[in-house]
Short mmCIF file of N, CA and C in Angstrom, two decimals:
data_model
loop_
_atom_site.label_atom_id
_atom_site.label_comp_id
_atom_site.label_asym_id
_atom_site.label_seq_id
_atom_site.Cartn_x
_atom_site.Cartn_y
_atom_site.Cartn_z
N MET G 794 -56.13 -43.09 -112.32
CA MET G 794 -55.90 -43.45 -113.69
C MET G 794 -56.87 -44.55 -114.08
N SER G 795 -57.50 -44.44 -115.24
CA SER G 795 -58.45 -45.44 -115.70
C SER G 795 -57.76 -46.65 -116.24
N SER G 796 -58.50 -47.77 -116.31
CA SER G 796 -57.86 -48.98 -116.84
C SER G 796 -57.59 -48.89 -118.32
N SER G 797 -58.39 -48.08 -119.03
CA SER G 797 -58.11 -47.92 -120.48
C SER G 797 -56.79 -47.20 -120.72
N THR G 798 -56.46 -46.26 -119.83
CA THR G 798 -55.16 -45.57 -119.95
C THR G 798 -54.04 -46.52 -119.68
N SER G 799 -54.15 -47.30 -118.66
CA SER G 799 -53.06 -48.22 -118.34
C SER G 799 -52.92 -49.33 -119.41
N ASP G 800 -54.05 -49.75 -120.02
CA ASP G 800 -53.96 -50.72 -121.08
C ASP G 800 -53.24 -50.16 -122.32
N SER G 801 -53.42 -48.89 -122.59
CA SER G 801 -52.84 -48.31 -123.74
C SER G 801 -51.34 -48.10 -123.61
N THR G 802 -50.84 -48.00 -122.34
CA THR G 802 -49.41 -47.83 -122.11
C THR G 802 -48.67 -49.16 -121.99
N ARG G 803 -49.39 -50.20 -121.80
CA ARG G 803 -48.80 -51.53 -121.70
C ARG G 803 -48.35 -52.02 -123.07
N PRO G 804 -47.15 -52.57 -123.18
CA PRO G 804 -46.69 -53.05 -124.50
C PRO G 804 -47.60 -54.18 -125.03
N GLN G 805 -47.88 -54.15 -126.31
CA GLN G 805 -48.73 -55.18 -126.90
C GLN G 805 -47.91 -56.39 -127.26
N ARG G 806 -48.33 -57.54 -126.80
CA ARG G 806 -47.66 -58.78 -127.08
C ARG G 806 -48.07 -59.23 -128.49
N ILE G 807 -47.14 -59.84 -129.17
CA ILE G 807 -47.44 -60.40 -130.50
C ILE G 807 -47.22 -61.92 -130.43
N LEU G 808 -47.83 -62.60 -131.38
CA LEU G 808 -47.69 -64.07 -131.45
C LEU G 808 -46.36 -64.47 -132.00
N SER G 809 -45.75 -65.44 -131.45
CA SER G 809 -44.52 -66.05 -132.05
C SER G 809 -44.98 -66.84 -133.30
N ASN G 810 -44.04 -67.18 -134.16
CA ASN G 810 -44.36 -67.99 -135.34
C ASN G 810 -44.99 -69.31 -134.94
N ARG G 811 -44.48 -69.93 -133.87
CA ARG G 811 -45.00 -71.20 -133.43
C ARG G 811 -46.45 -71.05 -132.93
N GLU G 812 -46.71 -69.99 -132.19
CA GLU G 812 -48.06 -69.76 -131.66
C GLU G 812 -49.02 -69.48 -132.81
N GLU G 813 -48.57 -68.72 -133.79
CA GLU G 813 -49.43 -68.41 -134.94
C GLU G 813 -49.72 -69.67 -135.74
N ASP G 814 -48.71 -70.52 -135.99
CA ASP G 814 -48.96 -71.77 -136.70
C ASP G 814 -49.90 -72.67 -135.95
N THR G 815 -49.75 -72.75 -134.64
CA THR G 815 -50.58 -73.57 -133.78
C THR G 815 -52.03 -73.07 -133.84
N LEU G 816 -52.17 -71.76 -133.72
CA LEU G 816 -53.49 -71.14 -133.77
C LEU G 816 -54.19 -71.41 -135.10
N MET G 817 -53.42 -71.32 -136.19
CA MET G 817 -53.99 -71.56 -137.50
C MET G 817 -54.43 -73.03 -137.64
N LYS G 818 -53.59 -73.93 -137.18
CA LYS G 818 -53.97 -75.37 -137.23
C LYS G 818 -55.20 -75.63 -136.41
N GLN G 819 -55.29 -75.04 -135.25
CA GLN G 819 -56.48 -75.22 -134.38
C GLN G 819 -57.71 -74.67 -135.06
N GLN G 820 -57.61 -73.53 -135.71
CA GLN G 820 -58.76 -72.93 -136.42
C GLN G 820 -59.20 -73.82 -137.59
N LYS G 821 -58.24 -74.37 -138.32
CA LYS G 821 -58.60 -75.25 -139.42
C LYS G 821 -59.28 -76.49 -138.92
N ALA G 822 -58.81 -77.07 -137.84
CA ALA G 822 -59.42 -78.28 -137.24
C ALA G 822 -60.84 -77.96 -136.78
N LYS G 823 -60.97 -76.78 -136.14
CA LYS G 823 -62.30 -76.31 -135.69
C LYS G 823 -63.23 -76.18 -136.87
N ALA G 824 -62.75 -75.54 -137.96
CA ALA G 824 -63.56 -75.37 -139.15
C ALA G 824 -64.04 -76.68 -139.70
N LEU G 825 -63.13 -77.66 -139.82
CA LEU G 825 -63.50 -78.93 -140.33
C LEU G 825 -64.55 -79.64 -139.48
N LYS G 826 -64.40 -79.47 -138.20
CA LYS G 826 -65.38 -80.11 -137.26
C LYS G 826 -66.72 -79.41 -137.38
N GLN G 827 -66.70 -78.11 -137.39
CA GLN G 827 -67.98 -77.33 -137.44
C GLN G 827 -68.67 -77.46 -138.77
N CYS G 828 -67.96 -77.73 -139.81
CA CYS G 828 -68.50 -77.75 -141.18
C CYS G 828 -68.69 -79.20 -141.65
N ARG G 829 -68.73 -80.13 -140.74
CA ARG G 829 -68.82 -81.54 -141.11
C ARG G 829 -70.06 -81.86 -141.94
N ALA G 830 -71.20 -81.27 -141.61
CA ALA G 830 -72.45 -81.54 -142.32
C ALA G 830 -72.29 -81.06 -143.80
N GLN G 831 -71.77 -79.84 -144.00
CA GLN G 831 -71.60 -79.34 -145.36
C GLN G 831 -70.61 -80.16 -146.15
N MET G 832 -69.58 -80.63 -145.48
CA MET G 832 -68.57 -81.48 -146.12
C MET G 832 -69.22 -82.82 -146.54
N GLN G 833 -70.02 -83.37 -145.66
CA GLN G 833 -70.64 -84.66 -145.99
C GLN G 833 -71.64 -84.50 -147.16
N ASP G 834 -72.35 -83.35 -147.19
CA ASP G 834 -73.23 -83.12 -148.29
C ASP G 834 -72.47 -83.01 -149.61
N PHE G 835 -71.31 -82.36 -149.61
CA PHE G 835 -70.50 -82.21 -150.78
C PHE G 835 -69.95 -83.61 -151.19
N VAL G 836 -69.48 -84.35 -150.28
CA VAL G 836 -68.94 -85.69 -150.57
C VAL G 836 -70.00 -86.58 -151.16
N GLU G 837 -71.22 -86.57 -150.57
CA GLU G 837 -72.29 -87.43 -151.10
C GLU G 837 -72.67 -87.01 -152.51
N CYS G 838 -72.72 -85.69 -152.78
CA CYS G 838 -73.05 -85.22 -154.11
C CYS G 838 -72.02 -85.64 -155.13
N SER G 839 -70.77 -85.60 -154.75
CA SER G 839 -69.66 -85.86 -155.72
C SER G 839 -69.28 -87.30 -155.85
N LYS G 840 -69.78 -88.18 -154.99
CA LYS G 840 -69.36 -89.61 -155.02
C LYS G 840 -69.54 -90.25 -156.35
N THR G 841 -70.64 -90.10 -157.01
CA THR G 841 -70.91 -90.83 -158.22
C THR G 841 -70.71 -89.98 -159.48
N ARG G 842 -70.06 -88.84 -159.30
CA ARG G 842 -69.85 -87.96 -160.46
C ARG G 842 -68.35 -87.76 -160.75
N THR G 843 -68.06 -87.42 -161.95
CA THR G 843 -66.70 -87.01 -162.32
C THR G 843 -66.74 -85.55 -162.73
N ILE G 844 -66.76 -85.29 -163.98
CA ILE G 844 -66.77 -83.94 -164.49
C ILE G 844 -68.04 -83.22 -164.17
N SER G 845 -69.20 -83.93 -164.14
CA SER G 845 -70.48 -83.24 -163.82
C SER G 845 -70.49 -82.71 -162.42
N MET G 846 -69.59 -83.18 -161.58
CA MET G 846 -69.55 -82.68 -160.18
C MET G 846 -69.37 -81.19 -160.16
N LEU G 847 -68.65 -80.64 -161.16
CA LEU G 847 -68.34 -79.24 -161.18
C LEU G 847 -69.60 -78.36 -161.17
N TRP G 848 -70.61 -78.76 -161.90
CA TRP G 848 -71.86 -77.96 -161.89
C TRP G 848 -72.96 -78.59 -161.05
N SER G 849 -72.97 -79.90 -160.90
CA SER G 849 -74.01 -80.55 -160.11
C SER G 849 -73.89 -80.30 -158.62
N CYS G 850 -72.70 -80.12 -158.15
CA CYS G 850 -72.45 -79.97 -156.69
C CYS G 850 -72.06 -78.58 -156.33
N ARG G 851 -72.32 -77.64 -157.22
CA ARG G 851 -71.97 -76.23 -157.00
C ARG G 851 -72.53 -75.68 -155.65
N ASP G 852 -73.80 -75.93 -155.40
CA ASP G 852 -74.42 -75.39 -154.17
C ASP G 852 -73.74 -75.98 -152.94
N GLN G 853 -73.46 -77.27 -152.90
CA GLN G 853 -72.85 -77.93 -151.77
C GLN G 853 -71.42 -77.39 -151.61
N LYS G 854 -70.72 -77.17 -152.72
CA LYS G 854 -69.36 -76.63 -152.64
C LYS G 854 -69.34 -75.24 -152.04
N HIS G 855 -70.29 -74.42 -152.49
CA HIS G 855 -70.38 -73.02 -151.97
C HIS G 855 -70.78 -73.02 -150.52
N ALA G 856 -71.66 -73.91 -150.08
CA ALA G 856 -72.05 -74.00 -148.67
C ALA G 856 -70.85 -74.41 -147.84
N LEU G 857 -70.08 -75.36 -148.32
CA LEU G 857 -68.86 -75.80 -147.59
C LEU G 857 -67.84 -74.65 -147.53
N ARG G 858 -67.60 -74.03 -148.70
CA ARG G 858 -66.67 -72.89 -148.68
C ARG G 858 -67.06 -71.81 -147.73
N ASP G 859 -68.34 -71.43 -147.74
CA ASP G 859 -68.81 -70.32 -146.86
C ASP G 859 -68.66 -70.76 -145.42
N CYS G 860 -68.96 -72.00 -145.08
CA CYS G 860 -68.81 -72.43 -143.72
C CYS G 860 -67.34 -72.40 -143.28
N LEU G 861 -66.45 -72.95 -144.11
CA LEU G 861 -65.01 -72.94 -143.75
C LEU G 861 -64.53 -71.53 -143.61
N ARG G 862 -64.92 -70.60 -144.46
CA ARG G 862 -64.53 -69.24 -144.44
C ARG G 862 -64.92 -68.55 -143.11
N THR G 863 -66.03 -68.97 -142.52
CA THR G 863 -66.48 -68.45 -141.26
C THR G 863 -65.39 -68.57 -140.18
N TYR G 864 -64.68 -69.66 -140.26
CA TYR G 864 -63.69 -70.00 -139.21
C TYR G 864 -62.23 -69.69 -139.63
N THR G 865 -61.99 -69.49 -140.90
CA THR G 865 -60.58 -69.30 -141.37
C THR G 865 -60.34 -68.02 -142.12
N SER G 866 -61.31 -67.13 -142.15
CA SER G 866 -61.09 -65.81 -142.81
C SER G 866 -60.08 -64.99 -142.00
N GLU G 867 -59.56 -63.97 -142.59
CA GLU G 867 -58.64 -63.11 -141.88
C GLU G 867 -59.31 -62.49 -140.63
N GLU G 868 -60.58 -62.13 -140.77
CA GLU G 868 -61.27 -61.51 -139.63
C GLU G 868 -61.45 -62.54 -138.49
N ALA G 869 -61.80 -63.74 -138.85
CA ALA G 869 -61.96 -64.78 -137.84
C ALA G 869 -60.63 -65.10 -137.18
N MET G 870 -59.56 -65.16 -137.95
CA MET G 870 -58.24 -65.39 -137.38
C MET G 870 -57.81 -64.29 -136.47
N GLU G 871 -58.11 -63.05 -136.82
CA GLU G 871 -57.74 -61.92 -135.99
C GLU G 871 -58.50 -61.94 -134.68
N ARG G 872 -59.75 -62.31 -134.71
CA ARG G 872 -60.57 -62.45 -133.46
C ARG G 872 -59.95 -63.51 -132.59
N GLU G 873 -59.55 -64.64 -133.19
CA GLU G 873 -58.95 -65.71 -132.41
C GLU G 873 -57.56 -65.29 -131.81
N LYS G 874 -56.81 -64.52 -132.60
CA LYS G 874 -55.51 -64.05 -132.08
C LYS G 874 -55.75 -63.13 -130.90
N GLN G 875 -56.71 -62.24 -130.99
CA GLN G 875 -56.98 -61.29 -129.86
C GLN G 875 -57.46 -62.07 -128.66
N THR G 876 -58.27 -63.05 -128.82
CA THR G 876 -58.71 -63.88 -127.72
C THR G 876 -57.53 -64.57 -127.09
N PHE G 877 -56.66 -65.15 -127.91
CA PHE G 877 -55.47 -65.85 -127.41
C PHE G 877 -54.54 -64.90 -126.68
N LEU G 878 -54.35 -63.72 -127.21
CA LEU G 878 -53.49 -62.75 -126.58
C LEU G 878 -53.99 -62.20 -125.26
N GLN G 879 -55.29 -62.25 -125.08
CA GLN G 879 -55.89 -61.77 -123.80
C GLN G 879 -55.73 -62.78 -122.67
N GLN G 880 -55.44 -64.02 -123.05
CA GLN G 880 -55.23 -65.03 -122.02
C GLN G 880 -53.89 -64.84 -121.40
N PRO G 881 -53.81 -65.16 -120.05
CA PRO G 881 -52.52 -65.01 -119.39
C PRO G 881 -51.50 -65.97 -120.02
N ARG G 882 -50.28 -65.53 -120.17
CA ARG G 882 -49.23 -66.35 -120.76
C ARG G 882 -48.63 -67.22 -119.70
N ASP G 883 -48.56 -68.51 -120.02
CA ASP G 883 -47.95 -69.50 -119.11
C ASP G 883 -46.50 -69.54 -119.38
N SER G 884 -45.67 -68.99 -118.50
CA SER G 884 -44.24 -68.91 -118.73
C SER G 884 -43.59 -70.32 -118.65
N ASP G 885 -44.27 -71.27 -118.02
CA ASP G 885 -43.69 -72.63 -117.96
C ASP G 885 -43.78 -73.34 -119.32
N SER G 886 -44.67 -72.86 -120.22
CA SER G 886 -44.81 -73.57 -121.49
C SER G 886 -43.84 -73.07 -122.54
N ARG G 887 -43.04 -72.14 -122.22
CA ARG G 887 -42.04 -71.64 -123.19
C ARG G 887 -40.95 -72.71 -123.44
N HIS G 888 -40.58 -72.80 -124.69
CA HIS G 888 -39.48 -73.72 -125.08
C HIS G 888 -38.33 -72.88 -125.53
N VAL G 889 -37.14 -73.18 -125.04
CA VAL G 889 -35.90 -72.40 -125.41
C VAL G 889 -35.25 -73.09 -126.54
#
């Protein structure tokens, strides 16, 4: 029997609500860390502006949005979930 056959017969584990919340928080933190340069550019652009920030900082805002989306989109979250689910589950970390 091939490993792909045995993998398909094995029940698929799903994330608990707690695991999903934790994973989302981790991804958001990762996004903020990885997009720090874009965030700083946006902050610098908007520091001395009020209403004009809406059009003056549009490029910086879009760059920040695109960077954050790289880490927090549904596709990125699904990839992270699959990576998490492939890791062995530590039964000692369960809370009752």
